[in-house]
Coordinates of C-alpha atoms in Angstrom, one line a residue:
Chain A
M1 CA -0.2 -0.1 0.0
S2 CA 1.5 3.4 -0.9
F3 CA 0.8 7.0 -0.6
L4 CA 1.3 9.2 -3.9
I5 CA 2.0 12.7 -4.1
I6 CA 0.9 14.7 -7.4
S7 CA 2.0 18.3 -7.4
S8 CA 2.7 18.6 -11.2
Q9 CA 2.7 22.5 -11.0
R10 CA 4.4 23.5 -8.1
D11 CA 7.5 21.8 -6.1
P12 CA 6.1 19.0 -4.1
K13 CA 9.2 19.4 -1.8
G14 CA 7.6 21.0 1.2
W15 CA 4.9 18.2 1.2
V16 CA 7.5 15.4 1.1
Q17 CA 9.3 16.9 3.9
A18 CA 6.3 17.8 6.0
L19 CA 5.1 13.9 5.5
K20 CA 8.2 12.2 6.1
E21 CA 8.7 14.3 9.3
K22 CA 5.4 13.3 10.6
Q23 CA 5.6 9.7 9.8
P24 CA 9.3 8.4 8.7
D25 CA 8.1 4.8 7.5
L26 CA 5.3 6.3 5.2
D27 CA 5.6 4.4 1.7
L28 CA 5.8 7.7 -0.4
E29 CA 5.7 7.8 -4.0
V30 CA 6.3 11.2 -6.2
Y31 CA 4.3 11.4 -9.6
P32 CA 5.4 10.6 -12.1
D33 CA 8.0 8.3 -10.8
V34 CA 5.8 5.8 -9.7
A35 CA 7.3 2.2 -9.0
D36 CA 3.9 0.2 -9.2
P37 CA 0.7 2.1 -9.4
S38 CA -1.3 -1.0 -8.3
K39 CA 0.0 -0.4 -5.0
V40 CA -1.3 3.4 -4.6
E41 CA -4.6 3.7 -2.7
F42 CA -4.2 7.1 -1.5
A43 CA -3.2 10.1 -3.6
L44 CA -2.4 13.6 -2.5
S45 CA -3.0 15.9 -5.3
W46 CA -3.1 19.5 -6.7
K47 CA -3.9 20.1 -10.4
H48 CA -3.4 16.7 -11.6
P49 CA -3.1 16.0 -15.2
H50 CA -6.5 14.7 -16.1
G51 CA -7.1 11.1 -17.0
I52 CA -3.9 9.9 -14.9
F53 CA -6.0 8.0 -12.4
K54 CA -7.3 5.4 -14.6
D55 CA -3.6 3.8 -14.3
Y56 CA -4.3 3.4 -10.5
P57 CA -6.8 0.4 -10.3
N58 CA -6.7 0.3 -6.4
L59 CA -7.1 4.1 -5.6
K60 CA -9.4 4.7 -3.0
V61 CA -9.3 8.3 -1.9
I62 CA -8.0 11.6 -3.7
A63 CA -7.1 14.2 -0.9
S64 CA -6.8 17.9 -2.2
M65 CA -3.7 19.5 -0.9
G66 CA -6.0 22.6 -0.4
A67 CA -9.3 24.1 0.6
G68 CA -10.6 23.9 -3.1
I69 CA -11.4 20.5 -4.9
D70 CA -12.6 22.0 -8.1
H71 CA -9.2 20.9 -9.7
I72 CA -9.9 17.2 -9.0
I73 CA -13.7 17.0 -9.8
E74 CA -13.2 18.9 -13.3
D75 CA -11.5 15.7 -14.5
P76 CA -14.5 13.8 -15.7
D77 CA -12.4 10.4 -15.5
I78 CA -12.5 10.0 -11.8
P79 CA -14.7 7.0 -11.0
K80 CA -17.6 7.7 -8.7
N81 CA -16.4 5.1 -6.0
I82 CA -13.1 7.2 -5.2
K83 CA -13.6 9.2 -2.1
I84 CA -12.4 13.1 -2.6
T85 CA -11.3 15.0 0.6
R86 CA -10.3 18.5 1.4
V87 CA -8.2 20.4 4.2
I88 CA -9.4 22.5 6.6
D89 CA -6.6 25.0 7.6
E90 CA -7.5 27.6 10.2
Q91 CA -4.3 29.8 9.3
L92 CA -5.8 29.6 5.8
T93 CA -9.0 31.2 7.1
R94 CA -7.2 33.8 8.9
D95 CA -4.7 34.7 5.9
M96 CA -7.8 34.8 3.6
S97 CA -9.8 37.1 6.1
V98 CA -6.8 39.7 6.5
F99 CA -6.3 39.6 2.4
V100 CA -10.0 40.6 1.9
L101 CA -9.7 43.1 4.7
A102 CA -6.7 44.7 3.4
L103 CA -8.0 44.8 -0.3
I104 CA -11.5 46.8 1.0
M105 CA -9.3 49.0 3.3
D106 CA -7.3 49.7 0.1
Y107 CA -10.6 50.6 -1.7
I108 CA -12.2 52.8 0.8
R109 CA -8.9 54.8 1.5
N110 CA -7.8 54.8 -2.1
L111 CA -4.2 53.8 -1.2
S112 CA -3.1 52.2 -4.4
F113 CA -4.7 55.0 -6.4
H114 CA -2.5 57.5 -4.6
Y115 CA 0.5 55.2 -4.5
C116 CA 0.4 54.4 -8.4
S117 CA -0.9 57.8 -9.5
K118 CA 2.3 59.7 -8.1
E119 CA 0.5 62.7 -8.1
W120 CA -0.9 64.9 -5.3
K121 CA -4.5 64.3 -5.7
P122 CA -6.3 64.3 -2.2
T123 CA -9.6 62.3 -2.7
K124 CA -12.7 62.0 -0.4
Y125 CA -12.5 58.6 1.7
L126 CA -15.3 56.4 2.7
R127 CA -15.6 54.8 6.1
P128 CA -16.2 51.1 7.2
E129 CA -19.8 52.0 8.8
E130 CA -20.7 53.4 5.3
I131 CA -20.1 50.2 3.5
Q132 CA -22.2 47.2 3.0
V133 CA -20.0 44.2 2.0
G134 CA -21.8 41.4 0.6
I135 CA -20.2 37.9 0.6
M136 CA -21.0 35.0 -1.8
G137 CA -20.1 31.7 -0.3
M138 CA -20.6 31.3 3.5
G139 CA -18.4 28.3 4.0
I140 CA -15.4 28.5 6.2
L141 CA -13.6 31.2 4.7
G142 CA -16.8 33.2 4.1
V143 CA -17.7 33.1 7.6
G144 CA -14.2 34.0 8.7
V145 CA -13.9 37.1 6.3
A146 CA -17.2 38.1 7.7
E147 CA -16.4 38.0 11.2
K148 CA -13.1 40.1 10.5
L149 CA -15.2 42.6 8.7
I150 CA -17.5 43.0 11.5
R151 CA -14.9 43.5 14.0
N152 CA -13.9 46.3 11.8
K153 CA -17.3 48.2 11.7
F154 CA -18.5 47.1 8.2
H155 CA -21.8 46.0 7.5
V156 CA -21.8 42.5 6.1
T157 CA -24.4 40.3 4.5
G158 CA -23.7 36.8 3.1
W159 CA -25.4 34.6 0.2
S160 CA -25.1 30.9 0.0
R161 CA -26.9 28.0 -1.7
T162 CA -28.3 26.8 1.7
K163 CA -29.6 28.9 4.6
K164 CA -27.0 29.6 7.0
E165 CA -27.1 31.6 10.4
I166 CA -24.1 33.6 11.5
L167 CA -24.0 36.0 14.1
G168 CA -24.2 39.5 13.1
V169 CA -24.6 38.7 9.5
T170 CA -27.6 39.2 7.5
T171 CA -28.0 36.2 5.4
F172 CA -29.6 35.3 2.0
H173 CA -29.7 31.8 0.3
G174 CA -30.8 30.3 -3.0
D175 CA -31.7 32.0 -6.4
N176 CA -34.7 33.7 -4.9
E177 CA -33.0 35.8 -2.6
L178 CA -29.8 36.8 -4.8
N179 CA -31.6 40.0 -6.2
N180 CA -32.3 41.1 -2.7
F181 CA -28.8 40.4 -1.7
L182 CA -27.2 42.2 -4.6
S183 CA -29.4 45.3 -4.5
E184 CA -27.7 46.5 -1.2
T185 CA -24.2 45.4 -1.8
N186 CA -21.5 48.2 -2.2
V187 CA -18.6 45.6 -2.0
L188 CA -19.4 42.1 -3.4
V189 CA -16.5 39.6 -2.3
C190 CA -16.8 36.0 -4.2
L191 CA -15.7 33.1 -1.8
L192 CA -17.7 30.7 -3.8
P193 CA -16.7 27.0 -4.4
L194 CA -16.2 26.7 -8.1
T195 CA -18.8 24.3 -9.4
S196 CA -20.7 23.9 -12.6
E197 CA -23.5 25.9 -10.8
T198 CA -21.1 28.9 -9.8
E199 CA -19.0 29.1 -12.9
N200 CA -19.7 32.4 -14.8
I201 CA -21.9 33.6 -11.8
L202 CA -20.0 36.8 -11.9
N203 CA -21.6 38.1 -15.2
K204 CA -23.2 41.1 -16.5
Q205 CA -26.7 40.1 -15.3
L206 CA -25.4 39.8 -11.9
F207 CA -23.3 43.1 -11.9
E208 CA -26.6 44.9 -13.4
K209 CA -28.3 44.0 -10.0
L210 CA -25.6 45.6 -7.8
P211 CA -26.1 49.5 -6.9
E212 CA -24.2 51.8 -9.0
G213 CA -20.7 52.3 -8.1
A214 CA -20.2 48.9 -6.4
Y215 CA -16.9 47.2 -6.4
V216 CA -16.2 43.4 -7.1
I217 CA -13.6 41.5 -5.4
N218 CA -12.8 38.1 -6.5
V219 CA -10.8 36.0 -4.3
A220 CA -12.4 32.4 -5.1
R221 CA -11.4 31.0 -8.5
G222 CA -10.8 32.6 -12.1
P223 CA -13.7 30.9 -13.9
H224 CA -16.2 32.4 -11.6
L225 CA -16.0 35.5 -13.6
V226 CA -16.9 36.4 -17.1
E227 CA -14.0 38.9 -17.8
E228 CA -15.5 40.7 -20.5
D229 CA -18.5 41.6 -18.5
L230 CA -16.6 42.9 -15.8
L231 CA -14.7 45.3 -18.2
E232 CA -17.7 46.2 -19.9
M233 CA -19.6 47.1 -16.5
I234 CA -16.4 49.2 -15.4
Q235 CA -16.2 51.0 -18.5
K236 CA -19.7 52.0 -18.5
G237 CA -19.1 53.2 -15.0
H238 CA -21.9 50.8 -13.5
L239 CA -18.9 49.4 -11.6
S240 CA -16.4 51.7 -9.8
G241 CA -13.7 48.8 -10.1
A242 CA -12.7 45.4 -8.9
A243 CA -9.6 43.6 -7.3
L244 CA -8.7 40.3 -8.6
D245 CA -6.5 37.8 -7.3
V246 CA -7.5 34.7 -9.3
F247 CA -7.9 34.4 -13.1
R248 CA -9.0 31.9 -15.8
K249 CA -5.4 31.6 -17.1
E250 CA -2.6 31.9 -14.4
P251 CA -0.2 33.6 -14.4
L252 CA -2.3 36.3 -15.9
P253 CA -1.0 36.8 -19.6
E254 CA 1.3 39.8 -20.0
D255 CA -1.0 41.1 -22.8
H256 CA -4.4 40.8 -20.7
P257 CA -6.6 43.8 -20.5
F258 CA -6.7 43.7 -16.8
W259 CA -3.1 44.9 -16.3
T260 CA -3.6 48.3 -17.9
N261 CA -7.3 49.0 -16.6
D262 CA -6.4 51.6 -13.8
K263 CA -9.8 50.4 -12.1
I264 CA -8.9 47.0 -11.8
R265 CA -6.2 46.0 -9.0
V266 CA -4.3 42.7 -10.0
T267 CA -2.8 40.4 -7.4
P268 CA -0.9 37.2 -8.3
H269 CA -3.3 34.6 -6.5
I270 CA -1.5 35.5 -3.0
A271 CA -4.5 35.4 -0.7
S272 CA -3.7 32.5 1.3
V273 CA -1.4 29.5 0.9
T274 CA -1.8 26.1 2.5
N275 CA 1.5 25.5 4.7
P276 CA 2.0 21.7 4.3
K277 CA 3.1 21.4 8.2
T278 CA -0.3 22.6 9.2
V279 CA -2.3 20.2 7.2
V280 CA -0.3 17.2 7.0
P281 CA -1.7 15.8 10.3
Q282 CA -5.3 15.8 9.1
I283 CA -4.3 14.3 5.8
L284 CA -2.4 11.4 7.5
D285 CA -5.2 11.0 9.8
N286 CA -7.6 10.4 6.7
Y287 CA -4.8 8.0 5.5
R288 CA -4.9 5.8 8.7
R289 CA -8.7 5.9 8.7
M290 CA -8.7 4.4 5.4
Q291 CA -6.3 1.9 6.3
D292 CA -8.4 0.9 9.1
G293 CA -11.5 0.7 7.1
K294 CA -13.1 3.7 9.3
E295 CA -15.1 6.6 7.7
L296 CA -13.0 9.6 6.4
E297 CA -13.3 13.2 7.5
K298 CA -13.7 16.3 5.3
V299 CA -15.3 14.2 2.4
V300 CA -16.6 16.1 -0.5
D301 CA -20.2 15.7 -1.7
R302 CA -19.5 14.7 -5.2
E303 CA -23.2 15.9 -6.1
K304 CA -22.8 19.3 -4.6
E305 CA -19.2 19.7 -5.8
Y306 CA -18.0 21.2 -2.6
Chain B
M1 CA -17.3 91.1 20.7
S2 CA -16.6 89.4 17.6
F3 CA -15.6 85.8 16.5
L4 CA -12.9 85.5 13.9
I5 CA -12.5 82.8 11.3
I6 CA -9.0 82.5 9.9
S7 CA -8.5 79.8 7.2
S8 CA -5.9 81.4 4.6
Q9 CA -4.9 78.3 2.9
R10 CA -8.3 76.5 2.7
D11 CA -11.9 77.7 1.9
P12 CA -13.6 78.7 5.3
K13 CA -17.0 78.2 3.7
G14 CA -17.7 75.0 5.5
W15 CA -17.0 76.3 8.9
V16 CA -19.0 79.4 8.4
Q17 CA -21.8 77.1 7.5
A18 CA -21.5 75.0 10.3
L19 CA -21.1 78.1 12.9
K20 CA -24.0 80.0 11.5
E21 CA -26.4 76.8 11.5
K22 CA -25.7 76.3 15.4
Q23 CA -25.4 79.8 16.3
P24 CA -27.1 82.1 13.9
D25 CA -26.8 85.3 16.0
L26 CA -22.8 85.0 16.1
D27 CA -21.1 88.2 15.4
L28 CA -18.7 86.3 12.6
E29 CA -15.8 87.9 10.9
V30 CA -13.7 86.2 8.0
Y31 CA -10.0 87.0 8.0
P32 CA -8.5 89.0 6.0
D33 CA -11.9 91.4 5.9
V34 CA -12.3 92.2 9.4
A35 CA -14.4 95.5 10.4
D36 CA -13.0 96.3 13.7
P37 CA -10.0 94.2 14.9
S38 CA -10.5 95.6 18.4
K39 CA -13.7 93.7 18.9
V40 CA -12.3 90.2 18.1
E41 CA -11.8 88.4 21.4
F42 CA -11.9 84.6 19.9
A43 CA -10.0 83.4 16.7
L44 CA -10.8 80.0 15.1
S45 CA -7.5 79.3 13.0
W46 CA -5.8 77.0 10.8
K47 CA -2.4 77.9 9.4
H48 CA -2.6 81.9 9.9
P49 CA -0.1 84.2 8.6
H50 CA 2.6 85.0 11.2
G51 CA 2.5 88.1 12.9
I52 CA -1.1 88.9 12.3
F53 CA -2.3 88.8 15.9
K54 CA -0.8 91.9 17.1
D55 CA -3.2 93.6 15.1
Y56 CA -6.0 92.3 17.5
P57 CA -5.4 94.0 20.8
N58 CA -8.5 92.2 22.7
L59 CA -7.8 88.7 21.5
K60 CA -8.1 86.1 24.3
V61 CA -8.4 82.8 22.6
I62 CA -7.1 81.3 19.7
A63 CA -8.9 77.8 18.9
S64 CA -7.4 75.3 16.3
M65 CA -9.6 73.9 13.9
G66 CA -7.9 70.7 14.4
A67 CA -6.1 68.2 16.7
G68 CA -2.8 69.8 16.2
I69 CA -1.9 73.3 17.3
D70 CA 1.7 73.5 16.0
H71 CA 0.5 75.6 13.1
I72 CA -0.2 78.4 16.0
I73 CA 2.5 78.0 18.3
E74 CA 5.0 78.0 15.8
D75 CA 4.4 81.8 15.4
P76 CA 6.6 83.5 17.8
D77 CA 4.6 86.7 18.2
I78 CA 1.7 85.3 19.9
P79 CA 1.7 86.8 23.6
K80 CA 1.6 84.4 26.4
N81 CA -1.5 85.5 27.9
I82 CA -3.5 84.2 25.1
K83 CA -5.1 80.9 25.5
I84 CA -4.8 78.1 22.8
T85 CA -7.3 75.3 22.5
R86 CA -7.6 72.3 20.3
V87 CA -10.5 70.0 19.5
I88 CA -11.1 66.4 20.1
D89 CA -13.2 64.5 17.4
E90 CA -13.8 61.1 17.8
Q91 CA -14.8 60.7 14.1
L92 CA -10.8 62.0 13.4
T93 CA -9.5 59.5 15.7
R94 CA -11.6 56.6 14.0
D95 CA -10.6 58.0 10.7
M96 CA -6.9 57.9 11.7
S97 CA -7.1 54.4 13.3
V98 CA -8.7 53.0 9.9
F99 CA -6.0 54.9 7.9
V100 CA -3.1 53.6 9.7
L101 CA -4.4 50.0 9.6
A102 CA -4.9 50.4 6.0
L103 CA -1.3 51.3 5.7
I104 CA -0.1 48.6 7.5
M105 CA -2.0 46.0 5.8
D106 CA -0.8 47.3 2.6
Y107 CA 2.7 46.7 3.8
I108 CA 2.3 43.2 5.2
R109 CA 0.3 41.9 2.1
N110 CA 2.4 43.8 -0.6
L111 CA -0.5 45.1 -2.2
S112 CA 0.6 48.4 -3.5
F113 CA 3.6 46.6 -4.9
H114 CA 1.6 44.2 -6.9
Y115 CA -0.9 46.8 -8.0
C116 CA 1.8 49.3 -9.4
S117 CA 4.3 46.8 -10.6
K118 CA 1.9 45.3 -13.1
E119 CA 3.6 42.0 -13.1
W120 CA 2.8 38.6 -11.9
K121 CA 5.4 38.2 -9.0
P122 CA 4.1 36.5 -6.0
T123 CA 5.7 37.5 -2.8
K124 CA 5.7 35.9 0.6
Y125 CA 3.5 37.8 3.0
L126 CA 3.6 38.5 7.0
R127 CA 0.8 38.0 9.3
P128 CA -0.4 40.5 11.7
E129 CA 0.6 38.1 14.7
E130 CA 4.4 38.4 13.4
I131 CA 4.6 42.1 13.5
Q132 CA 5.3 44.4 16.4
V133 CA 4.0 48.0 15.7
G134 CA 5.6 50.7 17.7
I135 CA 3.5 53.9 18.1
M136 CA 5.3 57.2 19.0
G137 CA 3.0 59.3 20.9
M138 CA 0.2 57.9 22.9
G139 CA -2.4 60.8 22.9
I140 CA -5.8 60.3 21.8
L141 CA -4.9 59.4 18.1
G142 CA -2.2 57.0 19.2
V143 CA -4.3 55.3 21.8
G144 CA -7.1 54.9 19.2
V145 CA -4.8 53.5 16.5
A146 CA -3.3 51.0 19.1
E147 CA -6.7 49.8 20.1
K148 CA -7.6 49.1 16.4
L149 CA -4.4 47.3 15.7
I150 CA -4.6 45.1 18.9
R151 CA -8.1 44.0 17.6
N152 CA -6.6 43.0 14.4
K153 CA -4.1 40.8 16.1
F154 CA -1.0 42.8 15.6
H155 CA 1.6 43.4 18.7
V156 CA 1.5 46.9 20.0
T157 CA 4.0 49.0 21.9
G158 CA 3.9 52.5 22.4
W159 CA 6.3 55.4 23.4
S160 CA 5.3 58.8 25.2
R161 CA 6.9 61.6 27.0
T162 CA 5.2 60.8 30.3
K163 CA 4.4 57.3 31.6
K164 CA 0.9 55.9 30.1
E165 CA -0.9 53.0 31.1
I166 CA -2.9 51.3 28.3
L167 CA -4.6 48.1 28.1
G168 CA -3.0 45.6 25.9
V169 CA -0.1 48.1 25.2
T170 CA 3.6 47.7 26.2
T171 CA 4.3 51.0 27.1
F172 CA 7.8 53.0 27.1
H173 CA 8.4 56.6 28.2
G174 CA 11.1 59.2 28.2
D175 CA 14.5 59.4 26.6
N176 CA 15.8 56.5 28.5
E177 CA 13.2 54.1 27.2
L178 CA 13.5 55.0 23.7
N179 CA 16.1 52.5 22.7
N180 CA 14.3 49.7 24.2
F181 CA 11.3 50.7 22.4
L182 CA 12.7 50.9 19.1
S183 CA 14.8 47.7 19.3
E184 CA 11.7 45.5 19.0
T185 CA 9.7 47.6 16.7
N186 CA 8.9 46.2 13.1
V187 CA 6.5 49.1 12.0
L188 CA 6.9 52.4 13.4
V189 CA 4.2 54.7 13.6
C190 CA 4.8 58.5 14.4
L191 CA 1.8 60.1 15.8
L192 CA 3.6 62.6 17.9
P193 CA 2.5 66.3 18.3
L194 CA 5.1 68.4 16.4
T195 CA 6.9 70.4 19.1
S196 CA 10.6 71.8 19.6
E197 CA 11.3 68.5 21.0
T198 CA 9.9 66.2 18.5
E199 CA 11.0 68.0 15.3
N200 CA 13.4 66.2 13.3
I201 CA 13.1 63.3 15.8
L202 CA 12.8 60.7 12.7
N203 CA 16.5 60.9 11.9
K204 CA 19.4 58.5 11.1
Q205 CA 20.2 58.0 15.0
L206 CA 16.7 56.9 15.6
F207 CA 16.3 54.6 12.4
E208 CA 19.8 52.9 13.5
K209 CA 18.1 51.7 16.6
L210 CA 15.2 49.8 14.4
P211 CA 15.7 46.2 13.8
E212 CA 16.9 45.7 10.2
G213 CA 14.1 45.7 7.6
A214 CA 12.0 47.9 9.8
Y215 CA 9.1 50.1 8.1
V216 CA 8.5 53.7 9.0
I217 CA 4.8 55.3 8.9
N218 CA 4.6 59.2 9.5
V219 CA 1.0 60.1 9.7
A220 CA 1.9 63.3 12.2
R221 CA 3.7 66.3 10.7
G222 CA 6.4 66.6 8.0
P223 CA 8.8 68.3 10.2
H224 CA 9.3 65.1 12.4
L225 CA 11.2 63.5 9.6
V226 CA 14.6 64.0 8.2
E227 CA 14.0 63.3 4.9
E228 CA 17.6 62.7 3.7
D229 CA 18.2 60.4 6.6
L230 CA 15.2 58.4 5.6
L231 CA 16.3 58.2 2.0
E232 CA 19.7 57.1 3.1
M233 CA 18.7 54.3 5.5
I234 CA 16.2 52.6 2.6
Q235 CA 19.0 53.0 0.3
K236 CA 21.1 51.1 2.5
G237 CA 18.6 48.5 3.0
H238 CA 18.5 49.1 6.8
L239 CA 14.6 50.2 6.3
S240 CA 12.6 48.3 4.2
G241 CA 10.4 51.1 3.3
A242 CA 8.0 54.0 4.2
A243 CA 4.5 55.3 4.1
L244 CA 4.4 59.1 4.3
D245 CA 1.1 61.2 4.5
V246 CA 2.6 64.4 5.7
F247 CA 5.8 66.5 4.5
R248 CA 7.6 69.6 5.1
K249 CA 6.3 71.1 2.0
E250 CA 2.7 70.2 1.1
P251 CA 1.8 69.5 -1.7
L252 CA 5.0 67.4 -2.0
P253 CA 7.0 69.1 -4.7
E254 CA 7.0 67.3 -8.3
D255 CA 10.8 67.0 -8.3
H256 CA 10.9 65.4 -4.8
P257 CA 12.7 62.1 -4.6
F258 CA 10.2 60.5 -2.6
W259 CA 7.7 60.3 -5.6
T260 CA 10.1 58.0 -7.7
N261 CA 11.4 55.9 -4.9
D262 CA 9.3 52.6 -5.1
K263 CA 10.2 51.8 -1.5
I264 CA 8.4 54.8 -0.4
R265 CA 4.4 55.2 -0.3
V266 CA 3.2 58.7 -0.7
T267 CA -0.4 59.9 0.2
P268 CA -1.5 63.2 0.0
H269 CA -2.1 64.0 3.4
I270 CA -5.5 62.2 3.5
A271 CA -5.2 60.5 6.8
S272 CA -8.1 62.4 8.4
V273 CA -10.0 65.5 8.1
T274 CA -11.7 67.3 10.7
N275 CA -15.5 67.6 9.8
P276 CA -16.7 71.4 11.1
K277 CA -20.2 70.0 11.8
T278 CA -18.6 67.6 14.3
V279 CA -16.4 69.9 16.4
V280 CA -18.3 73.4 16.3
P281 CA -20.5 72.5 19.2
Q282 CA -17.3 72.3 21.4
I283 CA -15.7 75.4 19.8
L284 CA -18.8 77.4 20.5
D285 CA -18.8 75.8 24.0
N286 CA -15.4 77.4 24.5
Y287 CA -16.6 80.9 23.2
R288 CA -19.5 81.2 25.5
R289 CA -17.1 79.9 28.6
M290 CA -14.5 82.8 27.4
Q291 CA -17.7 85.2 27.4
D292 CA -19.0 84.1 30.9
G293 CA -15.7 84.2 32.3
K294 CA -15.5 80.4 33.0
E295 CA -12.5 78.1 32.6
L296 CA -11.8 76.9 28.8
E297 CA -11.8 73.2 27.8
K298 CA -9.2 71.3 25.7
V299 CA -6.6 74.1 26.6
V300 CA -3.0 73.6 25.3
D301 CA 0.0 73.7 27.6
R302 CA 2.1 76.5 26.3
E303 CA 5.2 74.7 27.8
K304 CA 4.8 71.4 26.6
E305 CA 3.5 72.7 23.3
Y306 CA 0.5 70.2 23.0

């Protein structure tokens, strides 16, 4: 029985080290140099090449290295009996909360405008208590961000697929309540999981429901956003701008119009990075559960896609 | 008896409106069109032309429009018997706290670097709990900023002339404790009043006491900072950079080296602006106290200069 690491776009070294440190006798294989694929029952993966899992006849679990599992389920060739798990990393939630707060503080105080313009042009500023932040996606990250913003005096609302109750947050859910949620939102923050239902959700029809001058923040996944629609709504003046940390193609191509639009603030996917050391214990715990035939933790609902 | 407004560098309209609204029968004069200077007993002032007060033989009080009174006392021709008052504006403290938090969030998450560079260059980020912010000046603004930062998980220390006790803040005071205060400070925030003792306090000798890589924020007054010393210490790599909102000459001249130094983030004196409506009641209250021969409030200690 062996444990496979797949990390074809990033160096897996940190993961190998953290796993070996915690469990020195682990029978570890690193893709693509796998001695005997039939021995692999557990794969820890980030952005695997599609179709490879058919070469692992005894695979039982694919564990995501991060909170998102869209990179796994977008591969149509994964058999339905394979369990998919994610990690929950409190540090990741804290980092995301600080990052979203930083983006909104920058917006209300116009910092990057002043820094980048290199001109003495005082502008009026907004205050937290004047801003309603609407968060789409009230999972662990969404709730963490909401709490951080509330502690800093912002008004916060949340929208999610199913009904949620969160202290201090006015919550909306489902398609029926989306318009009500949007109509009062000054700063929209997307923290949705990427699923077939949420892909392209940040589009023209949605932006039109926001009040004039609204600001859009996407820290979830690039495919949530219809890029042309954002550019059009900013150009028309309906949206005052956007802060984007994720993109359909990363790195964002050098000739992409986002780079030169002075209403769009681009960051290179830096909101939060999973620390292998922090999450290796929960991954190894699931590995042992699988070996012992016990129920796994943090299993993804294949129907809901999150 | 008349009430004089002096605001030679900014339009006094907002002040005239707010005063008239609150006390329609006020005998108001607006500098320089003063019918009878000998009638003026109370002057509400911001950056008056030096020497003018000798033309007002019956002047008893000069009230600053803002929290700072350095612009008044730097005029050597003001008779010692004239009382100087300042305003205390809670909104101003809140605005300053939000602004300093925004500057520090920008620093730890590298936002402006990413925004302005227009390149895909992910960098490591710092976390609030890894940062010790040292605040120089623990008056009302300093304490407000400290509380805001503590609520956002930063470690906060404070230094002031006299001993202060503030919940959650390690405090230092006086010249003897300055080195200890500086030696552990990663982000130095200047919120001192400008006095003859604090002018030029942000200089090479002080910067050398900070740990390597420290970051400097000046949101107090331009003359606190020796500009050449800051440039030198950044160039040497001892300081990682600075965020400056105030300058010796404002607007900052177009050819000033701060504009083109990519380690220095310039904002055009926007930390917080006093709202006439908010503070007019306390100014009129002092005006009535003067008329009634009562003791004034928020009087400045002419010896301490704040």
